[in-house]
mmCIF file of C-alpha atoms and ligand atoms in Angstrom:
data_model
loop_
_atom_site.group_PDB
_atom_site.id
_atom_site.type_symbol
_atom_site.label_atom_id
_atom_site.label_comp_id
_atom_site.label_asym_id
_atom_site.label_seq_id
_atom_site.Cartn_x
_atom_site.Cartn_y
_atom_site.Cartn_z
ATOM 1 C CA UNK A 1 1.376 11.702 -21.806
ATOM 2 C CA UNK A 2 -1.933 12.485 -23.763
ATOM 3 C CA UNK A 3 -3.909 9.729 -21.686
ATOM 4 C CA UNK A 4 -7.404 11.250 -20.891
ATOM 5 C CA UNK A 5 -7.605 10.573 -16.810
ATOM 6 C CA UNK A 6 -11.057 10.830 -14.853
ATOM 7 C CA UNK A 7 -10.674 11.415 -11.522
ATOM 8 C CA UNK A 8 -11.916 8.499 -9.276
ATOM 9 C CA UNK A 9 -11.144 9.761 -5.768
ATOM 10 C CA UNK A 10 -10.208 13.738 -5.439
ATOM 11 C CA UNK A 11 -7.653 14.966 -3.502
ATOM 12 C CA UNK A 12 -10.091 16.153 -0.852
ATOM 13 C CA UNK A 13 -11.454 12.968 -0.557
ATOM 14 C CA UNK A 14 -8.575 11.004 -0.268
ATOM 15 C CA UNK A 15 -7.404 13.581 2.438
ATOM 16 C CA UNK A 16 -10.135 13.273 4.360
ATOM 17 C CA UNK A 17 -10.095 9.491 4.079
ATOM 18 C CA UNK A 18 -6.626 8.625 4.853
ATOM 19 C CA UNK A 19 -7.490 11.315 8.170
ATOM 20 C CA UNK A 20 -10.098 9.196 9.597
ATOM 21 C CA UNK A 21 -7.458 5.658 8.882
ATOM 22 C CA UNK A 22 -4.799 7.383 10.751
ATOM 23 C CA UNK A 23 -7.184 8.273 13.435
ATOM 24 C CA UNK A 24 -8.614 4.626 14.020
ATOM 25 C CA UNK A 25 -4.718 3.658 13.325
ATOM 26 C CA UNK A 26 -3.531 5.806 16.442
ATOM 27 C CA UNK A 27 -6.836 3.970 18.473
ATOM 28 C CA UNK A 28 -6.157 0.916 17.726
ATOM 29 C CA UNK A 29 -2.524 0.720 18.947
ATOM 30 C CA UNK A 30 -3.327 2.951 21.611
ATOM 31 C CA UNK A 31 -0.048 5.091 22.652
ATOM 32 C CA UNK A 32 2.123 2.101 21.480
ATOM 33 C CA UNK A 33 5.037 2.667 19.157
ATOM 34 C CA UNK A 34 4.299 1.683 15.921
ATOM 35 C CA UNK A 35 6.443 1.020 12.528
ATOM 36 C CA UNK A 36 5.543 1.358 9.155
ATOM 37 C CA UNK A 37 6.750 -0.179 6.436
ATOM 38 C CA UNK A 38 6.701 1.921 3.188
ATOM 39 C CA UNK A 39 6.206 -0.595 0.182
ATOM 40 C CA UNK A 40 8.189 1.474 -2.659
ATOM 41 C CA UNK A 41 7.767 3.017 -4.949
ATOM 42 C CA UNK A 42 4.135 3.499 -5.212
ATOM 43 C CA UNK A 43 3.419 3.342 -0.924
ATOM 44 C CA UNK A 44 5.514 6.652 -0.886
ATOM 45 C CA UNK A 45 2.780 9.202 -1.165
ATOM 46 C CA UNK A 46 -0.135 7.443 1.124
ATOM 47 C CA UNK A 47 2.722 6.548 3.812
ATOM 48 C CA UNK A 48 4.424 9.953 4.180
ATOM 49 C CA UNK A 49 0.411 11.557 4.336
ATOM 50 C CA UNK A 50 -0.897 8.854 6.448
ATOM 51 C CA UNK A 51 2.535 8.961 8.995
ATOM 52 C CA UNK A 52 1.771 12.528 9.460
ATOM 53 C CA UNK A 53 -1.633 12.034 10.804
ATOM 54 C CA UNK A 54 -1.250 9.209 12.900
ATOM 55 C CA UNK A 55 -0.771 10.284 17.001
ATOM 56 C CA UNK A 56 2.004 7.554 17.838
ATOM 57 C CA UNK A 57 5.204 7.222 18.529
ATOM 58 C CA UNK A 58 6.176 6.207 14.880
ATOM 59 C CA UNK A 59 9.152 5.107 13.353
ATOM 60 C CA UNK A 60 9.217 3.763 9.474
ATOM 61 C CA UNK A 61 11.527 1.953 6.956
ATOM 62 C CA UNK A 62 11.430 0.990 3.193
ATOM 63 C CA UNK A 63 11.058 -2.190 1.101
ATOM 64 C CA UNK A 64 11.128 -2.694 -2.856
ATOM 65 C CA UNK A 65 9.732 -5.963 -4.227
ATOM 66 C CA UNK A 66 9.206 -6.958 -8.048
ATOM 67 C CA UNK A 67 7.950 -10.087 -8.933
ATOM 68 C CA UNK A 68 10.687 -13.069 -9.819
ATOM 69 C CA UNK A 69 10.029 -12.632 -13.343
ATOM 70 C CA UNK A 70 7.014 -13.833 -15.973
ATOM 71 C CA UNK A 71 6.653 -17.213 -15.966
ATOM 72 C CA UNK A 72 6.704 -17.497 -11.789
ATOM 73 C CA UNK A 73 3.869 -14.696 -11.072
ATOM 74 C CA UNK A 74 0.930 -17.094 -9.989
ATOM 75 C CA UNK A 75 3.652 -18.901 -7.447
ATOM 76 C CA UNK A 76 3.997 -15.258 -5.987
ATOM 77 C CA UNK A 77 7.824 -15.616 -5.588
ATOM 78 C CA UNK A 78 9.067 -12.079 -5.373
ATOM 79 C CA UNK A 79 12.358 -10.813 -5.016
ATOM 80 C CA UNK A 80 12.865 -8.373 -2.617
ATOM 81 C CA UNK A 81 15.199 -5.798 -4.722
ATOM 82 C CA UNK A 82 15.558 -2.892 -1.629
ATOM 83 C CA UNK A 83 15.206 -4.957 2.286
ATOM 84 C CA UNK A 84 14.770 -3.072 5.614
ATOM 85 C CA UNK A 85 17.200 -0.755 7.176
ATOM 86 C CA UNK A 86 16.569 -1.957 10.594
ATOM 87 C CA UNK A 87 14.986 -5.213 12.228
ATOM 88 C CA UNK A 88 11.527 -5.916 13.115
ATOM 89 C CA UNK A 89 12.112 -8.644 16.031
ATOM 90 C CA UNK A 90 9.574 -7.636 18.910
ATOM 91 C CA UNK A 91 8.236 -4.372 16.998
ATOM 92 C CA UNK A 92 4.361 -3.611 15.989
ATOM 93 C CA UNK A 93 4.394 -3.627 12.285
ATOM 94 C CA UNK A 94 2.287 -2.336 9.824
ATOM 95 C CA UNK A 95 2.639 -2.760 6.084
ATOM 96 C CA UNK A 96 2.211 0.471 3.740
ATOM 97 C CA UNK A 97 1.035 -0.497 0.440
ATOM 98 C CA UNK A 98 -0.909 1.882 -2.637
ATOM 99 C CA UNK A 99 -2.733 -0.911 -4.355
ATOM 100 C CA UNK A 100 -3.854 -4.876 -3.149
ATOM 101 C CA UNK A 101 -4.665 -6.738 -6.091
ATOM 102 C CA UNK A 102 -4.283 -10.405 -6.568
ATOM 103 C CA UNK A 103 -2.239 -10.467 -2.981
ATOM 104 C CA UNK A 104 0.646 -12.922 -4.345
ATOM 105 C CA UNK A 105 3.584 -10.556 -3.839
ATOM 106 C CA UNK A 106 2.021 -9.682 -0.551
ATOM 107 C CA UNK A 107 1.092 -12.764 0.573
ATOM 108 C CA UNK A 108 4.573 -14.211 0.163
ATOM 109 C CA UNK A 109 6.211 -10.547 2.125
ATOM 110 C CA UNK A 110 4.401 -11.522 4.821
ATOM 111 C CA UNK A 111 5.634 -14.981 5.356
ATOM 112 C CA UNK A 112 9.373 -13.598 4.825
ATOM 113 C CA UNK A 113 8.725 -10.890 7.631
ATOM 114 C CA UNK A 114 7.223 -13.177 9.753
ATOM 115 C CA UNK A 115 9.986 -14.917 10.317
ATOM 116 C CA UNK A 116 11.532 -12.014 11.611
ATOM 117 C CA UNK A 117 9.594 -12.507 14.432
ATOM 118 C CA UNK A 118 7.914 -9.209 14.765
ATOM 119 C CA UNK A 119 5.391 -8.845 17.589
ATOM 120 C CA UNK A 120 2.593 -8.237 15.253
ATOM 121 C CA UNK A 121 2.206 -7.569 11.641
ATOM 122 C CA UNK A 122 -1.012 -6.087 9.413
ATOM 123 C CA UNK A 123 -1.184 -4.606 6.705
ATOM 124 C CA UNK A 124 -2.876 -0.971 5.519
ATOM 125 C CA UNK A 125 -3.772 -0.310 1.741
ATOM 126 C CA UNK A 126 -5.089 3.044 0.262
ATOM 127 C CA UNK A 127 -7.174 0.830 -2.381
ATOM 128 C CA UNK A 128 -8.105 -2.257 -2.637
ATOM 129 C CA UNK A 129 -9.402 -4.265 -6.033
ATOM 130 C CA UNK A 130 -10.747 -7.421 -4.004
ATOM 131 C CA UNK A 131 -12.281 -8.881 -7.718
ATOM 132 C CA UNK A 132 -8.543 -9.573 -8.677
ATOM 133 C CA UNK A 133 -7.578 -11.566 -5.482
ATOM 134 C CA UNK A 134 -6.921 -15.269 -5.926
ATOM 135 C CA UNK A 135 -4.788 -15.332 -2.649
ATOM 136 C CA UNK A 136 -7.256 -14.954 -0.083
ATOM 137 C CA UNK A 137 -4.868 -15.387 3.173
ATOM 138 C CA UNK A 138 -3.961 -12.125 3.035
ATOM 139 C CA UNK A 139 -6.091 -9.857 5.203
ATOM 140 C CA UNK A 140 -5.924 -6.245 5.070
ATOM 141 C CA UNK A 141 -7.097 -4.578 8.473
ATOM 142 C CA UNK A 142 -6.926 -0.926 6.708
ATOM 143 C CA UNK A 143 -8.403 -0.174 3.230
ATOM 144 C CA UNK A 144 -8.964 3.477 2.419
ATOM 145 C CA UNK A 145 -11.008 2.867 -0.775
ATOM 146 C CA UNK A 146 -12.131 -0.473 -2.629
ATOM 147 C CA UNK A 147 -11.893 -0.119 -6.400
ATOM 148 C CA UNK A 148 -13.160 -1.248 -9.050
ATOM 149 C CA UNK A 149 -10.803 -3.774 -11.765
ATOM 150 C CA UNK A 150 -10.092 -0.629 -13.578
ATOM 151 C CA UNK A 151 -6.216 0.845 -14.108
ATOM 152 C CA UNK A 152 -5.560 3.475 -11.538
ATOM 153 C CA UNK A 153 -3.082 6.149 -11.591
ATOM 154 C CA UNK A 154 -2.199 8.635 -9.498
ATOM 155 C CA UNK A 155 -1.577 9.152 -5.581
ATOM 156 C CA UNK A 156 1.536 6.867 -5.920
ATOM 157 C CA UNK A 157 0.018 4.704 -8.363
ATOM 158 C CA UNK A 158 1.788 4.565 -11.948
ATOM 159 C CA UNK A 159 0.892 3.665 -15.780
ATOM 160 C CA UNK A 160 4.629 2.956 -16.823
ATOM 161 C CA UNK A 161 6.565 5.266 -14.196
ATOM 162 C CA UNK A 162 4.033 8.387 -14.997
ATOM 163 C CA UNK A 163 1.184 9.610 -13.359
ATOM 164 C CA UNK A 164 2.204 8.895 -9.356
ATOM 165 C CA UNK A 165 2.627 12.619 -8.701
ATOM 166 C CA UNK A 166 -1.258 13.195 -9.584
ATOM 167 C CA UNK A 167 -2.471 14.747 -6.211
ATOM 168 C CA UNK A 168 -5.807 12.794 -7.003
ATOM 169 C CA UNK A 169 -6.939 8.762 -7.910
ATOM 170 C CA UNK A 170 -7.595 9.047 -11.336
ATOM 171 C CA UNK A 171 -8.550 6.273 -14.008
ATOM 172 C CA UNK A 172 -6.981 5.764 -17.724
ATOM 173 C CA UNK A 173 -9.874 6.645 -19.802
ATOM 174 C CA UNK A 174 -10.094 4.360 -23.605
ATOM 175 C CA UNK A 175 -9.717 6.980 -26.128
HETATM 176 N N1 HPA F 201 -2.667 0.836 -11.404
HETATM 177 C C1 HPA F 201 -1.334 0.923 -11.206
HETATM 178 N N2 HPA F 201 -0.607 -0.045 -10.669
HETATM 179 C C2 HPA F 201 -1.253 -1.173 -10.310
HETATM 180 C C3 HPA F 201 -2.636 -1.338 -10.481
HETATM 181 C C4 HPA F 201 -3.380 -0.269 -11.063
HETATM 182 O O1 HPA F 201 -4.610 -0.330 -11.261
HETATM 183 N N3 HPA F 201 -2.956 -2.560 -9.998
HETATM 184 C C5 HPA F 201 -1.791 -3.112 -9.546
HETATM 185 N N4 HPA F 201 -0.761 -2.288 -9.729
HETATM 186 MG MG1 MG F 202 3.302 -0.147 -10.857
#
């Protein structure tokens, strides 16, 4: 726990970002009713502060994903390890996630909820490292902050379960 951590992003300005997404959020959809999806565990804290800002009718669930172990991370397999509550046929969807990095885990979510036939599905990420991407089918329609390819804690984000509960986007300093 004796990481040094400089803070990337402040709590203000993380605040005052994730304000002005949930505002554009509630003008895009426009009145309609609109679902989140909370990608666990590190979506927790930018969903539950984003959800409260957002002027919809709004209604969310949960997911947990982990890749399907070392040697099948490039094929972007994942196994979904917590699924939805409730079904998405015919709803307006948006995807919660902290971080978008190289996109494989995501990339392959999509295609799985897809085929749940939602009415439409996109996908909102407080940060975004776009230099780690290698699958570049996955568009994000909401990034709070892009990043640098740096290790971020903090706001959700974890260095080996620590660090989410930082109220700020921090990065692990080399000592
Ligand atoms: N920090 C924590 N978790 C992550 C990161 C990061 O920079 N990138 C992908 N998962
Ligand atoms: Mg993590």
């Amino acid at each position: 726990m004796d990481d040094k951590i400089r803070i990337l992003l402040s709590e203000e300005e993380v605040a005052a970002r994730v304000k002005e997404i949930a505002e554009e959020i509630s003008r895009d959809y426009d009145g309609k009713p609109l679902h989140l999806i909370c990608i666990l565990k590190g979506g927790v804290f930018f969903t539950c502060e984003l959800a409260k800002r957002i002027n919809l009718p709004l209604t969310l669930d949960f997911m947990s994903v982990s890749s399907y172990g070392a040697g099948t991370v490039s094929s972007g397999i994942v196994k979904i390890t917590k699924d939805l509550d409730e079904p998405i046929e015919g709803k307006d969807v948006l995807i919660v996630e902290d971080i978008i990095d190289s996109g494989n885990t995501l990339a392959y979510l999509i295609e799985v909820l897809k085929q749940r036939n939602p009415n439409s599905i996109e996908l909102c990420t407080l940060l975004d490292k776009p230099e780690r991407r290698v699958k570049d089918q996955v568009k994000v329609k909401y990034t709070c902050f892009t990043v640098p390819d740096q290790f971020i804690v903090g706001y959700g984000l974890d260095y080996d379960q620590i660090y989410r509960n930082l109220p700020y986007i921090g990065v692990i300093e080399q000592q």
